[in-house]
Amino acid sequence: MRTLLNVIWLVFAGIWLAIGYAVAGVICCILIITIPFGIASFRIAAYALWPFGRTVERDPDAGVFSLIGNIIWCVVAGIWLAIGHVLTSIPLFISVIGIPMGIANLKLIPVSLLPLGARIVDADRGSAVGT
């Protein structure tokens, strides 16, 4: 079922969102100081291509530089990518088949706003909290 949802997602929303993340990544890699933003953007682009069966975990040890970077990212690129997620989820919600994909699209908004300090992991893998 995940594979079917991922293929439908790829055709209707994933490729366009991944292109948006890739463009943001290329722009961020132009300057040396913004390369971490570019790497995070490329990582999220791969997640936007094939989201079903994966989830996002926050790193509790991310630190203050991650916080500062997320604030800068949110102002410069995160808002626009989040708007892209909302705009692409609307037509998905209109059709009955697209409802799961619309929900997945909205679940990508938090990581599009705050990408630093986030890890993309398999949904089957349990979070090893406290170990």
PDB file of C-alpha atoms in Angstrom:
ATOM      1  CA  MET A   1       0.000   0.000   0.000  1.00  0.00           C
ATOM      2  CA  ARG A   2       2.871   2.392   0.803  1.00  0.00           C
ATOM      3  CA  THR A   3       4.384   1.834  -2.615  1.00  0.00           C
ATOM      4  CA  LEU A   4       1.100   2.600  -4.357  1.00  0.00           C
ATOM      5  CA  LEU A   5       0.610   5.773  -2.305  1.00  0.00           C
ATOM      6  CA  ASN A   6       4.214   6.824  -2.959  1.00  0.00           C
ATOM      7  CA  VAL A   7       3.827   6.349  -6.723  1.00  0.00           C
ATOM      8  CA  ILE A   8       0.584   8.344  -6.799  1.00  0.00           C
ATOM      9  CA  TRP A   9       2.218  10.968  -4.568  1.00  0.00           C
ATOM     10  CA  LEU A  10       5.242  11.180  -6.871  1.00  0.00           C
ATOM     11  CA  VAL A  11       3.080  11.888  -9.910  1.00  0.00           C
ATOM     12  CA  PHE A  12       0.680  14.415  -8.383  1.00  0.00           C
ATOM     13  CA  ALA A  13       2.733  16.300  -5.790  1.00  0.00           C
ATOM     14  CA  GLY A  14       6.127  14.812  -4.962  1.00  0.00           C
ATOM     15  CA  ILE A  15       8.055  15.748  -8.068  1.00  0.00           C
ATOM     16  CA  TRP A  16       6.979  19.399  -7.868  1.00  0.00           C
ATOM     17  CA  LEU A  17       7.741  19.723  -4.173  1.00  0.00           C
ATOM     18  CA  ALA A  18      11.104  18.003  -4.599  1.00  0.00           C
ATOM     19  CA  ILE A  19      11.985  20.438  -7.372  1.00  0.00           C
ATOM     20  CA  GLY A  20      11.136  23.316  -5.011  1.00  0.00           C
ATOM     21  CA  TYR A  21      13.393  21.886  -2.307  1.00  0.00           C
ATOM     22  CA  ALA A  22      16.174  21.215  -4.813  1.00  0.00           C
ATOM     23  CA  VAL A  23      16.026  24.800  -6.103  1.00  0.00           C
ATOM     24  CA  ALA A  24      16.191  26.091  -2.539  1.00  0.00           C
ATOM     25  CA  GLY A  25      19.146  23.742  -1.912  1.00  0.00           C
ATOM     26  CA  VAL A  26      21.047  24.977  -4.956  1.00  0.00           C
ATOM     27  CA  ILE A  27      20.457  28.600  -3.972  1.00  0.00           C
ATOM     28  CA  CYS A  28      21.633  27.877  -0.423  1.00  0.00           C
ATOM     29  CA  CYS A  29      24.797  26.131  -1.640  1.00  0.00           C
ATOM     30  CA  ILE A  30      25.954  29.228  -3.509  1.00  0.00           C
ATOM     31  CA  LEU A  31      27.393  30.759  -0.326  1.00  0.00           C
ATOM     32  CA  ILE A  32      29.631  28.791   2.020  1.00  0.00           C
ATOM     33  CA  ILE A  33      27.806  29.876   5.157  1.00  0.00           C
ATOM     34  CA  THR A  34      24.443  28.557   3.886  1.00  0.00           C
ATOM     35  CA  ILE A  35      25.648  25.106   2.814  1.00  0.00           C
ATOM     36  CA  PRO A  36      24.009  23.424   5.875  1.00  0.00           C
ATOM     37  CA  PHE A  37      20.676  24.825   4.663  1.00  0.00           C
ATOM     38  CA  GLY A  38      21.338  23.409   1.213  1.00  0.00           C
ATOM     39  CA  ILE A  39      22.147  19.967   2.587  1.00  0.00           C
ATOM     40  CA  ALA A  40      18.983  19.995   4.714  1.00  0.00           C
ATOM     41  CA  SER A  41      16.969  21.073   1.685  1.00  0.00           C
ATOM     42  CA  PHE A  42      18.341  18.227  -0.459  1.00  0.00           C
ATOM     43  CA  ARG A  43      17.570  15.752   2.331  1.00  0.00           C
ATOM     44  CA  ILE A  44      13.993  16.992   2.557  1.00  0.00           C
ATOM     45  CA  ALA A  45      13.684  16.901  -1.257  1.00  0.00           C
ATOM     46  CA  ALA A  46      14.374  13.176  -1.131  1.00  0.00           C
ATOM     47  CA  TYR A  47      11.778  12.843   1.627  1.00  0.00           C
ATOM     48  CA  ALA A  48       9.241  14.831  -0.423  1.00  0.00           C
ATOM     49  CA  LEU A  49       9.692  12.405  -3.316  1.00  0.00           C
ATOM     50  CA  TRP A  50       8.850   9.276  -1.291  1.00  0.00           C
ATOM     51  CA  PRO A  51       7.234  10.240   2.076  1.00  0.00           C
ATOM     52  CA  PHE A  52       5.023   7.258   2.929  1.00  0.00           C
ATOM     53  CA  GLY A  53       6.763   4.853   5.293  1.00  0.00           C
ATOM     54  CA  ARG A  54       9.104   7.514   6.648  1.00  0.00           C
ATOM     55  CA  THR A  55       8.757  10.095   9.387  1.00  0.00           C
ATOM     56  CA  VAL A  56      10.664  13.026  10.884  1.00  0.00           C
ATOM     57  CA  GLU A  57      12.344  12.950  14.298  1.00  0.00           C
ATOM     58  CA  ARG A  58      13.744  15.972  16.095  1.00  0.00           C
ATOM     59  CA  ASP A  59      17.264  15.765  17.512  1.00  0.00           C
ATOM     60  CA  PRO A  60      17.102  16.936  21.147  1.00  0.00           C
ATOM     61  CA  ASP A  61      20.837  17.715  21.091  1.00  0.00           C
ATOM     62  CA  ALA A  62      20.646  20.005  18.041  1.00  0.00           C
ATOM     63  CA  GLY A  63      21.898  23.102  19.868  1.00  0.00           C
ATOM     64  CA  VAL A  64      21.658  26.852  19.541  1.00  0.00           C
ATOM     65  CA  PHE A  65      23.141  27.017  16.031  1.00  0.00           C
ATOM     66  CA  SER A  66      20.328  24.807  14.811  1.00  0.00           C
ATOM     67  CA  LEU A  67      17.798  27.147  16.418  1.00  0.00           C
ATOM     68  CA  ILE A  68      19.371  30.238  14.856  1.00  0.00           C
ATOM     69  CA  GLY A  69      19.627  28.490  11.494  1.00  0.00           C
ATOM     70  CA  ASN A  70      15.991  27.412  11.647  1.00  0.00           C
ATOM     71  CA  ILE A  71      14.884  30.991  12.310  1.00  0.00           C
ATOM     72  CA  ILE A  72      16.876  32.240   9.314  1.00  0.00           C
ATOM     73  CA  TRP A  73      15.613  29.353   7.146  1.00  0.00           C
ATOM     74  CA  CYS A  74      11.993  29.976   8.150  1.00  0.00           C
ATOM     75  CA  VAL A  75      12.166  33.626   7.087  1.00  0.00           C
ATOM     76  CA  VAL A  76      14.096  33.098   3.852  1.00  0.00           C
ATOM     77  CA  ALA A  77      12.738  29.822   2.420  1.00  0.00           C
ATOM     78  CA  GLY A  78      10.588  27.928   4.902  1.00  0.00           C
ATOM     79  CA  ILE A  79       7.525  30.130   4.588  1.00  0.00           C
ATOM     80  CA  TRP A  80       7.502  29.763   0.798  1.00  0.00           C
ATOM     81  CA  LEU A  81       7.930  26.003   0.919  1.00  0.00           C
ATOM     82  CA  ALA A  82       5.167  25.702   3.530  1.00  0.00           C
ATOM     83  CA  ILE A  83       2.879  27.744   1.275  1.00  0.00           C
ATOM     84  CA  GLY A  84       3.747  25.322  -1.538  1.00  0.00           C
ATOM     85  CA  HIS A  85       2.688  22.421   0.672  1.00  0.00           C
ATOM     86  CA  VAL A  86      -0.628  24.071   1.509  1.00  0.00           C
ATOM     87  CA  LEU A  87      -1.327  24.956  -2.128  1.00  0.00           C
ATOM     88  CA  THR A  88      -0.573  21.443  -3.360  1.00  0.00           C
ATOM     89  CA  SER A  89      -2.622  19.838  -0.586  1.00  0.00           C
ATOM     90  CA  ILE A  90      -5.814  21.673  -1.539  1.00  0.00           C
ATOM     91  CA  PRO A  91      -6.379  19.862  -4.863  1.00  0.00           C
ATOM     92  CA  LEU A  92      -5.383  16.584  -3.223  1.00  0.00           C
ATOM     93  CA  PHE A  93      -8.058  17.010  -0.550  1.00  0.00           C
ATOM     94  CA  ILE A  94     -10.713  17.704  -3.203  1.00  0.00           C
ATOM     95  CA  SER A  95     -10.501  14.164  -4.559  1.00  0.00           C
ATOM     96  CA  VAL A  96     -11.273  11.179  -2.346  1.00  0.00           C
ATOM     97  CA  ILE A  97      -8.157   9.296  -3.468  1.00  0.00           C
ATOM     98  CA  GLY A  98      -5.963  12.306  -2.681  1.00  0.00           C
ATOM     99  CA  ILE A  99      -6.967  12.691   0.980  1.00  0.00           C
ATOM    100  CA  PRO A 100      -4.080  10.552   2.355  1.00  0.00           C
ATOM    101  CA  MET A 101      -1.665  12.460   0.128  1.00  0.00           C
ATOM    102  CA  GLY A 102      -3.088  15.788   1.284  1.00  0.00           C
ATOM    103  CA  ILE A 103      -2.530  14.735   4.890  1.00  0.00           C
ATOM    104  CA  ALA A 104       1.040  13.680   4.058  1.00  0.00           C
ATOM    105  CA  ASN A 105       1.585  17.023   2.389  1.00  0.00           C
ATOM    106  CA  LEU A 106       0.488  18.869   5.506  1.00  0.00           C
ATOM    107  CA  LYS A 107       2.791  16.675   7.616  1.00  0.00           C
ATOM    108  CA  LEU A 108       5.728  17.998   5.579  1.00  0.00           C
ATOM    109  CA  ILE A 109       5.062  21.590   6.702  1.00  0.00           C
ATOM    110  CA  PRO A 110       6.868  21.416  10.081  1.00  0.00           C
ATOM    111  CA  VAL A 111      10.053  20.041   8.515  1.00  0.00           C
ATOM    112  CA  SER A 112       9.834  22.601   5.712  1.00  0.00           C
ATOM    113  CA  LEU A 113       9.740  25.375   8.300  1.00  0.00           C
ATOM    114  CA  LEU A 114      12.408  23.968  10.669  1.00  0.00           C
ATOM    115  CA  PRO A 115      14.725  21.582   8.777  1.00  0.00           C
ATOM    116  CA  LEU A 116      17.862  21.821  10.914  1.00  0.00           C
ATOM    117  CA  GLY A 117      17.947  19.363  13.786  1.00  0.00           C
ATOM    118  CA  ALA A 118      15.495  17.022  12.045  1.00  0.00           C
ATOM    119  CA  ARG A 119      16.192  13.446  10.963  1.00  0.00           C
ATOM    120  CA  ILE A 120      14.172  11.484   8.432  1.00  0.00           C
ATOM    121  CA  VAL A 121      13.791   7.870   9.567  1.00  0.00           C
ATOM    122  CA  ASP A 122      11.761   4.821   8.588  1.00  0.00           C
ATOM    123  CA  ALA A 123       8.341   4.802  10.227  1.00  0.00           C
ATOM    124  CA  ASP A 124       8.751   1.126  11.135  1.00  0.00           C
ATOM    125  CA  ARG A 125      11.868   1.862  13.163  1.00  0.00           C
ATOM    126  CA  GLY A 126      10.860   2.703  16.700  1.00  0.00           C
ATOM    127  CA  SER A 127      12.357   5.736  18.299  1.00  0.00           C
ATOM    128  CA  ALA A 128      15.028   4.699  20.779  1.00  0.00           C
ATOM    129  CA  VAL A 129      14.208   7.212  23.498  1.00  0.00           C
ATOM    130  CA  GLY A 130      16.275   6.826  26.645  1.00  0.00           C
ATOM    131  CA  THR A 131      18.766   4.330  25.223  1.00  0.00           C
TER     132      THR A 131
END
